[in-house]
């Protein structure tokens, strides 16, 4: 299943969230299961234990390292590969990358990718599992704690559900993060467990969740899309490039989400390096012609969180890009 690459021309952009009915929001199966959510909140309490045991510089380094390494695995694998098939890799590498992403404790690889494909199909609509129209809490984390969305939608991920090793990893998705936590304890004791593993895991959760809760509300819209996706430089730095969300919703199956040189996209940089040594291949990127279509007038729908570069820098960069496109056309 491949999602649409970009929005066709002619769509009128409003930048406003569609209405979600109160009946849908208040449905009995659309609520948080507080009992089953106890483990989720317990991990948050354990993360606070990092301040009880103390944070050394080595613990801080471990925390940041686990955060960004796992953020890369999540964004490169769960999102850009399994959800959007934006590049290719062999079966062994596919499993190893999925294994690394599963250590993020964000449920199974097939579960994640299937729900994300559903999100793109109904982005910001009533059926969207984490529509920002339903409020910050629901789009940020509430939907994950709702038992209605516990099951994996195998019908939406048939292309990868055919691999038994991925189905096994999806079923036992709690094993990899548990093993990582044990490894941290064995290598560095309580400080490494609480400050390295638990704290980085909680930060990783909320870093990822901001894309659902904030990137459809704050930032800058460059392209016309049928949703309210926005670009944010701050969120891009936090999430290894996922903050260029309007770019992504405009051209979903591309390996890079930062379309221009000033849009930092750490995940794509690593994937590009991996392609040089043959670990991955066929990274999909948008053409210059695609990048130039369906633009929104500069300054339209600009809402906080540092959408892109300051105006003068954006203007200079735009002239540079326009000049290079004109040169290539000649």
Coordinates of C-alpha atoms in Angstrom, one line a residue, residues 100-226:
X100 CA 15.9 -0.9 17.1
X101 CA 12.7 1.0 16.6
X102 CA 10.8 -1.3 18.9
X103 CA 13.1 -0.4 21.8
X104 CA 11.2 3.0 21.8
X105 CA 8.3 1.3 23.6
X106 CA 5.8 2.7 21.2
X107 CA 4.0 -0.6 20.5
X108 CA 4.7 -2.9 17.6
X109 CA 6.0 -2.1 14.2
X110 CA 3.0 -3.3 12.3
X111 CA 0.6 -1.6 14.8
X112 CA 2.4 1.7 14.5
X113 CA 2.6 1.7 10.7
X114 CA -1.0 0.6 10.2
X115 CA -2.4 3.3 12.4
X116 CA -0.2 5.9 10.8
X117 CA -1.4 4.9 7.3
X118 CA -5.0 5.3 8.7
X119 CA -4.1 8.8 10.0
X120 CA -2.9 9.9 6.5
X121 CA -6.0 8.6 4.9
X122 CA -8.3 10.6 7.3
X123 CA -5.9 13.4 8.4
X124 CA -7.8 16.0 10.5
X125 CA -11.1 14.3 9.7
X126 CA -13.5 12.8 12.2
X127 CA -12.0 9.3 11.6
X128 CA -8.5 10.5 12.3
X129 CA -7.3 8.6 15.4
X130 CA -5.4 11.6 16.8
X131 CA -7.1 14.6 15.2
X132 CA -5.9 17.9 16.8
X133 CA -9.5 19.1 16.6
X134 CA -10.2 16.9 19.6
X135 CA -7.8 18.8 21.7
X136 CA -4.2 18.6 22.8
X137 CA -4.6 15.8 25.4
X138 CA -6.3 13.4 23.0
X139 CA -4.1 14.0 20.0
X140 CA -0.9 14.0 22.1
X141 CA -1.5 10.8 24.1
X142 CA -5.2 10.1 24.9
X143 CA -5.8 8.0 21.7
X144 CA -2.9 5.7 22.6
X145 CA -4.5 5.0 26.0
X146 CA -7.8 4.1 24.4
X147 CA -8.4 0.4 24.1
X148 CA -10.3 0.9 20.9
X149 CA -7.0 1.3 19.1
X150 CA -5.1 -1.5 20.8
X151 CA -5.4 -4.0 18.0
X152 CA -3.1 -4.0 15.0
X153 CA -4.9 -3.3 11.7
X154 CA -3.3 -6.0 9.6
X155 CA -5.6 -5.1 6.7
X156 CA -3.7 -1.8 6.4
X157 CA -0.2 -3.3 6.5
X158 CA -0.5 -6.4 4.4
X159 CA 2.7 -5.7 2.5
X160 CA 4.7 -6.2 5.7
X161 CA 2.4 -8.4 7.7
X162 CA 3.5 -11.3 5.4
X163 CA 6.9 -11.5 7.2
X164 CA 6.6 -13.8 10.2
X165 CA 9.5 -12.2 12.0
X166 CA 7.8 -8.9 11.9
X167 CA 4.5 -10.3 13.2
X168 CA 6.5 -12.0 16.1
X169 CA 8.2 -8.7 16.9
X170 CA 4.9 -6.9 16.7
X171 CA 3.3 -9.4 19.2
X172 CA 6.2 -9.3 21.7
X173 CA 6.9 -5.6 21.3
X174 CA 7.6 -5.1 25.0
X175 CA 10.6 -7.5 25.0
X176 CA 13.1 -5.2 23.2
X177 CA 12.6 -2.2 25.5
X178 CA 12.7 -4.4 28.6
X179 CA 16.0 -5.9 27.4
X180 CA 17.4 -2.4 26.8
X181 CA 16.4 -1.4 30.3
X182 CA 18.1 -4.4 31.8
X183 CA 21.2 -3.8 29.8
X184 CA 21.4 -0.2 31.1
X185 CA 21.1 -1.4 34.7
X186 CA 23.8 -4.1 34.2
X187 CA 26.2 -1.6 32.6
X188 CA 25.6 1.4 34.8
X189 CA 23.4 0.6 37.8
X190 CA 20.4 2.5 39.0
X191 CA 21.5 5.8 37.5
X192 CA 21.8 4.3 34.0
X193 CA 18.4 2.6 34.4
X194 CA 16.4 5.6 35.7
X195 CA 18.4 8.5 34.2
X196 CA 19.4 6.7 31.0
X197 CA 16.6 4.4 30.1
X198 CA 13.4 5.6 31.8
X199 CA 14.0 9.3 31.4
X200 CA 15.0 9.0 27.8
X201 CA 12.0 6.8 27.1
X202 CA 9.5 9.4 28.5
X203 CA 11.3 12.2 26.6
X204 CA 11.2 10.1 23.5
X205 CA 7.5 9.4 23.9
X206 CA 6.5 13.1 24.2
X207 CA 9.0 14.2 21.5
X208 CA 7.2 11.8 19.1
X209 CA 3.7 12.8 20.3
X210 CA 4.3 16.5 19.6
X211 CA 4.1 15.7 15.9
X212 CA 0.5 14.6 16.4
X213 CA -0.5 17.3 18.9
X214 CA 1.4 20.4 17.8
X215 CA 2.5 20.1 14.2
X216 CA -1.1 20.5 13.0
X217 CA -1.6 23.6 15.1
X218 CA 1.7 25.6 15.3
X219 CA 4.2 26.4 12.5
X220 CA 4.2 27.5 8.9
X221 CA 2.3 26.1 5.9
X222 CA 4.2 26.1 2.7
X223 CA 2.1 23.7 0.6
X224 CA -1.6 23.3 0.0
X225 CA -2.9 20.0 1.6
X226 CA -6.2 18.8 2.7

